XYZ file of C-alpha atoms in Angstrom:
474
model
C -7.421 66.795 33.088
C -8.762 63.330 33.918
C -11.269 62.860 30.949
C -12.163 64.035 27.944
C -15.788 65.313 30.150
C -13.537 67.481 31.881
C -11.395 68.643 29.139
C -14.851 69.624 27.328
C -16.622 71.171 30.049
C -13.679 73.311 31.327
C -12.641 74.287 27.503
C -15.635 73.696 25.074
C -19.177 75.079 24.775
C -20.370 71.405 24.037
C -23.966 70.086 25.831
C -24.014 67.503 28.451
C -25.174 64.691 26.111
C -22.160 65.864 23.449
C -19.768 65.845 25.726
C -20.786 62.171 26.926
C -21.120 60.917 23.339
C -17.352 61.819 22.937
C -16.440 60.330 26.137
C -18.226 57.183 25.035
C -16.713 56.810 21.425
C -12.746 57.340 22.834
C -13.374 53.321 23.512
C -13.323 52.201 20.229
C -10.526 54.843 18.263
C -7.980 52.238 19.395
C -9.513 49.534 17.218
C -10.437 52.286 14.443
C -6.940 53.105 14.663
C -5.702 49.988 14.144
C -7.753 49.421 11.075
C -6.802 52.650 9.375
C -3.329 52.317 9.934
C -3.499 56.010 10.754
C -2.709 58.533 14.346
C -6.626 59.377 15.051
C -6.368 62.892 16.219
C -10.488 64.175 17.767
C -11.187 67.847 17.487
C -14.045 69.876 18.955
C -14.242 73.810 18.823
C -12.870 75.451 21.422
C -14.696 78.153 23.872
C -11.794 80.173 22.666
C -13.007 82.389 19.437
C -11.232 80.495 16.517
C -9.474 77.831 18.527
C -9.882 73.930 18.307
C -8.937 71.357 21.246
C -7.041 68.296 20.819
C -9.533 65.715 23.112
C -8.431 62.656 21.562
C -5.005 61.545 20.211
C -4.456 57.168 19.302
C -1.181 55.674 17.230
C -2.143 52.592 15.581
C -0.248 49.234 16.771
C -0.574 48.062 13.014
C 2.173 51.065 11.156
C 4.956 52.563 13.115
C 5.926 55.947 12.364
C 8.704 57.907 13.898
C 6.846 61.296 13.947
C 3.901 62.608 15.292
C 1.434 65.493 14.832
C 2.663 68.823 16.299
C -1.096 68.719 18.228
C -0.968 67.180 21.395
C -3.942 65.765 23.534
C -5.598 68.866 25.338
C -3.688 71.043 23.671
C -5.221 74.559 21.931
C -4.510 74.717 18.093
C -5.240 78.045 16.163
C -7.899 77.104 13.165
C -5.428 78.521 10.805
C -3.012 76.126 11.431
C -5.782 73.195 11.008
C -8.127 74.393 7.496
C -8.920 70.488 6.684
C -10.449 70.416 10.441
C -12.211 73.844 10.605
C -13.751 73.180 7.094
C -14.967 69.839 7.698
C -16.099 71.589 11.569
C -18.354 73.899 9.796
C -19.905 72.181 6.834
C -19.480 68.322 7.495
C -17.317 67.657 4.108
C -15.243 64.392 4.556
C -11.845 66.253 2.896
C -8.603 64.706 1.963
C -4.944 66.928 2.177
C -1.570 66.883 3.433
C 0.191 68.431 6.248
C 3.472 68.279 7.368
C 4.638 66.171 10.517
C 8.329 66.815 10.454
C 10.766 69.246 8.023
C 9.976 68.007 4.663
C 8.008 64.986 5.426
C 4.363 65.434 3.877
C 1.767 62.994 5.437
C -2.187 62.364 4.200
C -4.755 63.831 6.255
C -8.284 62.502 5.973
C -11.047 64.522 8.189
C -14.654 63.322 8.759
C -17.406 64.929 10.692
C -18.984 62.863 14.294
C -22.420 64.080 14.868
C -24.973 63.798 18.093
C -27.935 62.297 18.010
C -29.772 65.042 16.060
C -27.325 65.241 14.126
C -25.553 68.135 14.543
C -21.996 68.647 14.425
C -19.897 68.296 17.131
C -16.468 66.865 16.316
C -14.042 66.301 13.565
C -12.265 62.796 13.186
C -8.634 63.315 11.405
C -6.577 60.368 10.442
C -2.903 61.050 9.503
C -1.166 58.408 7.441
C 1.058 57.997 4.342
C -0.898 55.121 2.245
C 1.383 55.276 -0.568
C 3.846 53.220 1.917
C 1.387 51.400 3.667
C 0.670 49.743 -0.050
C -2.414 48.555 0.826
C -5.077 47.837 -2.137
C -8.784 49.531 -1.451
C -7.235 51.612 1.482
C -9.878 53.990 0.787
C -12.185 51.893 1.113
C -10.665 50.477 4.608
C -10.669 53.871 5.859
C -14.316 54.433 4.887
C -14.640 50.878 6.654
C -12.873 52.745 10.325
C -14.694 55.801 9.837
C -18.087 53.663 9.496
C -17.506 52.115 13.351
C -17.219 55.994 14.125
C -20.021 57.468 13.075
C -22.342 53.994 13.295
C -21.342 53.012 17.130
C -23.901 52.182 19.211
C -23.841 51.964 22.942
C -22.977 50.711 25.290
C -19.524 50.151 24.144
C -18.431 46.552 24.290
C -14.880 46.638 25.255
C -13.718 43.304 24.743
C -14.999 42.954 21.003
C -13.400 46.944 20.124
C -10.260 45.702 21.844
C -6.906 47.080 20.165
C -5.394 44.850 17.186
C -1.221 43.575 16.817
C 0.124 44.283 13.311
C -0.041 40.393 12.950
C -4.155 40.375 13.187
C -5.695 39.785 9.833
C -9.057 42.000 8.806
C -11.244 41.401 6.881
C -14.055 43.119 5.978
C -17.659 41.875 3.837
C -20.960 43.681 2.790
C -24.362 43.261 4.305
C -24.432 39.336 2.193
C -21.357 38.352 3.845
C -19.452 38.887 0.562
C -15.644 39.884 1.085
C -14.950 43.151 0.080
C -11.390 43.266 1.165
C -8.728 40.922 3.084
C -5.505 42.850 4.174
C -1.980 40.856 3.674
C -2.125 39.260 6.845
C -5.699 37.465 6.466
C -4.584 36.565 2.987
C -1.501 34.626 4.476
C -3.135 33.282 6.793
C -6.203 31.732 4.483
C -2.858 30.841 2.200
C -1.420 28.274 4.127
C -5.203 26.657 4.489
C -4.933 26.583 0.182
C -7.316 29.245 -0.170
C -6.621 31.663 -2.890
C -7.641 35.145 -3.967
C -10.525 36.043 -1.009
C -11.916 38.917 -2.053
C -15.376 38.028 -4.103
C -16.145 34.694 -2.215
C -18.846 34.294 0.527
C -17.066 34.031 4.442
C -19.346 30.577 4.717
C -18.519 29.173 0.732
C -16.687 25.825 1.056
C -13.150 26.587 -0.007
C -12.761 28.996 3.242
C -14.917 26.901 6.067
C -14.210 23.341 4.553
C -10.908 23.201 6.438
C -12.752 23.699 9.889
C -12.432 21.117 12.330
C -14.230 22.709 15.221
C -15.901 25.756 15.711
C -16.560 26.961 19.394
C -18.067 30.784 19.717
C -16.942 31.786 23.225
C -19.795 32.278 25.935
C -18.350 35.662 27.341
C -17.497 37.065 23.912
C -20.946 36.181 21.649
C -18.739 37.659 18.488
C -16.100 35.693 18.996
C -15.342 32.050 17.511
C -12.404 29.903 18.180
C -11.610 28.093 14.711
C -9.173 25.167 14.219
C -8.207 24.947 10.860
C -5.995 22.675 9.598
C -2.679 22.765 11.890
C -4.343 26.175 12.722
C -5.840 28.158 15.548
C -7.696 30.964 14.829
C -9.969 33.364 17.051
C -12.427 35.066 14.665
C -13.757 38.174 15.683
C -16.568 39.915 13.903
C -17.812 43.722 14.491
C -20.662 44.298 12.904
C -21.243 47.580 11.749
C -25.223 48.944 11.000
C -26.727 52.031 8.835
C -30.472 52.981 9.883
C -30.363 49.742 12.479
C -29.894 47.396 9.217
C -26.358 45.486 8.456
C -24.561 47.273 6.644
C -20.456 45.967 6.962
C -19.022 43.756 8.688
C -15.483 43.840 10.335
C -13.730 40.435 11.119
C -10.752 40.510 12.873
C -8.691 36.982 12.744
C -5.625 36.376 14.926
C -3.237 33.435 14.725
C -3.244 31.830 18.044
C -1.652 28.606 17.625
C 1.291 29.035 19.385
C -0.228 30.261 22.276
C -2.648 27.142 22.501
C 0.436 25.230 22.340
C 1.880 27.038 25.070
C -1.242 26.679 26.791
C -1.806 22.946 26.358
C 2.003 22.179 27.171
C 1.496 24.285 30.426
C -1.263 22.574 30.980
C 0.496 18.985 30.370
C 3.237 20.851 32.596
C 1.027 21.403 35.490
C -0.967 17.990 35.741
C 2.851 16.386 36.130
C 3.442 18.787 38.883
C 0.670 17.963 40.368
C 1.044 14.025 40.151
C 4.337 14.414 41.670
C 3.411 16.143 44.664
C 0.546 13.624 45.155
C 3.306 10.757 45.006
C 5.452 12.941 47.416
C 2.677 13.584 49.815
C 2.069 9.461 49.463
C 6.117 8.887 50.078
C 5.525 11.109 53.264
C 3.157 9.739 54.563
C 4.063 5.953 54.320
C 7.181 7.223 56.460
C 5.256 8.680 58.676
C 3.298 5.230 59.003
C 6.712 3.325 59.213
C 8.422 6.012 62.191
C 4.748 4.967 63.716
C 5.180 0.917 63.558
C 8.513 1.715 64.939
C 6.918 3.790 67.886
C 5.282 1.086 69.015
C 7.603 -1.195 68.885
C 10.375 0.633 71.541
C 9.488 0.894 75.076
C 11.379 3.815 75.705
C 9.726 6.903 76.294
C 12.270 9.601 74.861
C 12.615 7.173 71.319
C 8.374 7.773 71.378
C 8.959 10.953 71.909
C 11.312 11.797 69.446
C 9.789 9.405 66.755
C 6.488 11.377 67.696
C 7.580 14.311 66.700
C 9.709 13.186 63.876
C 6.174 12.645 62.245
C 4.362 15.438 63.006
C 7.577 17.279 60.931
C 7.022 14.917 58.095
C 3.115 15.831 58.170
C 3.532 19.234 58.223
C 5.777 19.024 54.710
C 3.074 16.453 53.497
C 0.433 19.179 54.183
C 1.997 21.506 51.711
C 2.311 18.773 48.965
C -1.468 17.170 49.520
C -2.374 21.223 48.591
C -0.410 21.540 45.560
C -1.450 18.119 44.468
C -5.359 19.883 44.573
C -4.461 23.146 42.603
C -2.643 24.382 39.493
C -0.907 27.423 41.091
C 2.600 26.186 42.762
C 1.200 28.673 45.823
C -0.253 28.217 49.435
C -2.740 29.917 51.671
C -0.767 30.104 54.899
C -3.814 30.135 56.833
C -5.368 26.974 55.659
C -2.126 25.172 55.774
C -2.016 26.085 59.536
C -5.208 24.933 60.277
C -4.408 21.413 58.811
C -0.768 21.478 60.872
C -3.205 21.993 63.700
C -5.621 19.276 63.073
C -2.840 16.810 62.679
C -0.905 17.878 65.777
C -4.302 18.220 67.935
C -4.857 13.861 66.610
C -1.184 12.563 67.599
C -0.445 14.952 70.248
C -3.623 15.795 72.154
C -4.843 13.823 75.198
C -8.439 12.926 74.905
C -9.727 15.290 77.554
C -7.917 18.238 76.993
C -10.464 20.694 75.116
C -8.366 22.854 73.102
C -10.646 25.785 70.774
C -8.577 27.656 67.916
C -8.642 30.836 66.934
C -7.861 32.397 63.392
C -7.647 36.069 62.274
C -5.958 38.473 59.991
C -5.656 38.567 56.139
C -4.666 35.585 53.858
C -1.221 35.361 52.722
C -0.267 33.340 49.591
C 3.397 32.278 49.333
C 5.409 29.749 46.881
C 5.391 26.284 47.724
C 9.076 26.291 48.543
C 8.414 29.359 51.246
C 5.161 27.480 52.102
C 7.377 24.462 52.889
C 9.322 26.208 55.197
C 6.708 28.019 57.270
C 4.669 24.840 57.761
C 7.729 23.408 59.387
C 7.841 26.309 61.392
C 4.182 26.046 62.521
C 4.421 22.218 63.076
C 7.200 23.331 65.431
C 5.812 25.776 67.364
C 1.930 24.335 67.746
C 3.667 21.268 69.133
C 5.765 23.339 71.904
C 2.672 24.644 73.009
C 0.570 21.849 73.170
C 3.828 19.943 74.828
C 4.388 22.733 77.176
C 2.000 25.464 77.264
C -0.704 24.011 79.190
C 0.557 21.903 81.844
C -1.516 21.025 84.441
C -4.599 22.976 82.115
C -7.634 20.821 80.656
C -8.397 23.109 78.487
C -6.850 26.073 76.230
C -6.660 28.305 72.919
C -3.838 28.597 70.272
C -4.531 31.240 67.723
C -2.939 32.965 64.729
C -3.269 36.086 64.315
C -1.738 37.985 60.712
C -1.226 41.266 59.497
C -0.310 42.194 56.012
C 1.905 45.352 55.953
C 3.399 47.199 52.750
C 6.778 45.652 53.159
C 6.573 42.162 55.396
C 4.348 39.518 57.062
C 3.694 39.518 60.473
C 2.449 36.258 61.502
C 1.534 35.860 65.882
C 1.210 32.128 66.937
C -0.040 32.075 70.402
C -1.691 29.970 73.255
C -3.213 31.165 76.481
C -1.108 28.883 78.687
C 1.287 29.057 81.077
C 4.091 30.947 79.422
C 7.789 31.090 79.049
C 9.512 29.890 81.970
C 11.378 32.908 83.908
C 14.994 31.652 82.630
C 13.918 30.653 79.103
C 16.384 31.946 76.865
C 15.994 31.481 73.156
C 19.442 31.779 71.677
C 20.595 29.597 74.446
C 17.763 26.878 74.057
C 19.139 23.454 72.794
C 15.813 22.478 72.006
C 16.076 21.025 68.566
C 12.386 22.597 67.587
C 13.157 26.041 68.463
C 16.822 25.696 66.772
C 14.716 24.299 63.587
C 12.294 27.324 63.857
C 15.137 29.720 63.753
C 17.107 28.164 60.874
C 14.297 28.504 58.444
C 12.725 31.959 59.750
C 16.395 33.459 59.923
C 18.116 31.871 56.841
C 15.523 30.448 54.510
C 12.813 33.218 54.910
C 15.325 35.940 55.361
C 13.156 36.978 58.342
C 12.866 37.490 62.322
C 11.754 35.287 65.187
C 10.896 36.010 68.970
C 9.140 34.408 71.908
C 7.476 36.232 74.504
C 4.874 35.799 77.755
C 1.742 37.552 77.559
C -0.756 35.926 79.172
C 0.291 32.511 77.372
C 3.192 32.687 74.678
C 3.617 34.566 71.728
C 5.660 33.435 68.541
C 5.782 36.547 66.896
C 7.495 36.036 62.613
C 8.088 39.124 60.897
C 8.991 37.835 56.993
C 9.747 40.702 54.512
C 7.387 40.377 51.355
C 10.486 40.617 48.895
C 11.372 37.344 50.515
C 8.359 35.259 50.845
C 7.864 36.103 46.941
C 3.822 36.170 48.081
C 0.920 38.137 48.107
């Protein structure tokens, strides 16, 4: 079955509007739980004369247990074998027992009633626990405090603030005045190490609980939510507010630790402004080579030194491209595409004659790679735009180079082409000494783990086929 709608309509004799209530409140049993420290099991009465329906089935994050209920989600259970549910069903009495999860081990089994909005019956809430080793003072009273979210929800749900809890959360729970009516062990310890004492009986705003704040931020997408540093602490403060007859009537707070994770955050932080200076001072190094293999152009007469100096920057560029983008960004990733087009641009100004109009084409999906992958493919590029710009359009004024890419399940198929004159007839490309070419197949082949042709079709094609696995992008 894909949802509890479904399961209900196919099995139950439920309305519409029931069915959708149910479907509505299976967002927040997580958090209720997690606060009960109890399996929620959700009954409804079955089409089937004197059969229930498991619809609902949760396992709290806060106790572990190394049984579970014989009644699985969806499955039928005979009303005999469930009395606590069928009573509570019929008449709407909250009831207390025991039932037994495994040979000889005897759990408690609290059922409550969920209504519709008329208030008729149309479900039955069990939670299945064993308080006596979950030694938790005014349990009763916390599981009046899960059942309350229950049976007081209003919708819509908001996800984020009924989100699920870690047995490290804290909760905390006060009446309509803000008064705490109970603090479980870990909000205690974590108000302990701020000096505060016994919490149950003092206000959440009197002085020896908020005196410790240093800043308070309540976090725009999540109105409930505060961030709280306390002391050496971080807290995020979540409150669920809980209302009877539209008037306040509990409140649930929910306080997680999260000061190692802002340290983790800050030193990554810390970790990736360094990263990014140093590529900026790379991309600098780069470039003031470049600038010196210039000087030095123009200070040889001979044309194969200009030449070779020529394109001895236009390589260095190409690697300064990559660093100039991961100077600009946090992620130690490239967008192949926009890394070509700047290889392009900074080919077209040292290599391009003035009259030669060259347009550019670019199509196909982006592809995001590590910088050290990124690296290697710019080289690549560099390599080939040059060739075809060198050689692709003698005796032209004007041309295209394009790239064209296609993302498949399993590699990267990237098609660098110009509308020149082509391959000549006796090019071969294992047998080329060209340096370019023999750097172009080094790094496809060996550092990129992929394959490399040339073709004619009308122009040249540079077809690279790199497998995903490799190229580590996305």
């Amino acid at each position: 079955m894909n949802s509890i709608i479904d399961m209900c309509h196919m099995m139950t004799t439920l309305s519409v509007v029931q069915m959708d209530i149910l479907d509505k409140l299976h967002s927040v049993y997580p958090i209720v739980a997690d606060i009960a420290h109890a399996q929620l099991t959700v009954y409804v009465k079955s089409s089937e004369v004197k059969n229930l329906l498991v619809i609902s089935q949760i396992k709290p994050n806060t106790n572990f247990s190394q049984y579970r209920a014989n009644n699985k989600l969806e499955s039928q259970v005979r009303i005999a074998e469930e009395p606590l549910v069928w009573h509570t069903l019929s008449t709407g009495e909250t009831l207390q027992g025991k039932r037994e999860w495994a040979w000889g081990l005897m759990m408690d089994m609290y059922t409550y009633p969920i209504y519709d909005y008329y208030g008729k019956i149309i479900a039955c809430v069990s939670f299945e626990t064993n308080w006596k080793d979950l030694k938790i003072k005014g349990y009763n009273y916390l599981l009046e405090t899960a059942y309350a979210i229950i049976s007081n929800a209003s919708f819509p749900i908001d996800y984020e603030l009924y989100r699920s809890l870690s047995a490290s959360d804290g909760i905390v729970i006060t009446d309509k005045h803000s008064k705490i009516t109970f603090a479980n062990t870990a909000a205690r310890s974590i108000y302990k190490v701020l000096g505060v004492g016994e919490m149950v009986g003092h206000h959440m705003f009197d002085r020896e609980i908020t005196m410790h704040i240093k800043k308070e931020t309540t976090l725009v997408q999540r109105p409930h939510e505060k961030e709280l540093e306390i002391g050496n602490l971080v807290l995020i403060q979540r409150s669920i507010p809980i209302y009877e007859n539209q008037r306040l009537f509990r409140t649930v707070i929910i306080v997680s630790d999260v000061t190692e994770l802002k340290k983790k955050e800050k030193e990554l932080i810390i970790k990736s402004a360094v990263i990014q200076e140093i590529h900026h001072r790379v991309k600098n190094n780069l470039q003031t080579i470049a600038s010196l293999l210039r000087l030095q152009s123009r200070r040889t007469n001979s044309p194969e030194v200009k030449a070779a100096l020529k394109e001895s920057v236009n390589r260095i560029l190409s690697i300064s491209v990559v660093h100039e983008f991961l100077s600009q960004q946090d992620a130690e990733i490239i967008d192949v595409v926009e890394v070509a087009k700047n290889i392009l641009d900074l080919v077209m100004q040292n290599m391009l004659e003035p009259d030669f109009k060259l347009e550019t084409k670019f199509k196909g999906e982006t592809i995001i790679l590590p910088s050290e992958h990124a690296s290697s493919l710019a080289l690549v590029m560099n390599e080939l735009i040059q060739n075809s710009i060198e050689h692709g359009f003698i005796g032209c004024n004007e041309g295209v180079i394009g790239l064209n890419i296609v993302r498949e399940s399993d590699n990267y198929l990237i098609d660098l082409y110009d509308n020149g004159t082509g391959l000549p007839e006796t090019f071969q490309k294992h047998a080329s000494k060209s340096l370019g070419l023999q750097i172009v197949r080094t790094l496809i082949e060996d550092d990129l783990g992929g394959t490399f042709e040339l073709y004619s079709d009308k122009g040249t094609h540079a077809r690279i086929n790199i497998p995903r696995k490799m190229g580590g992008g996305r």
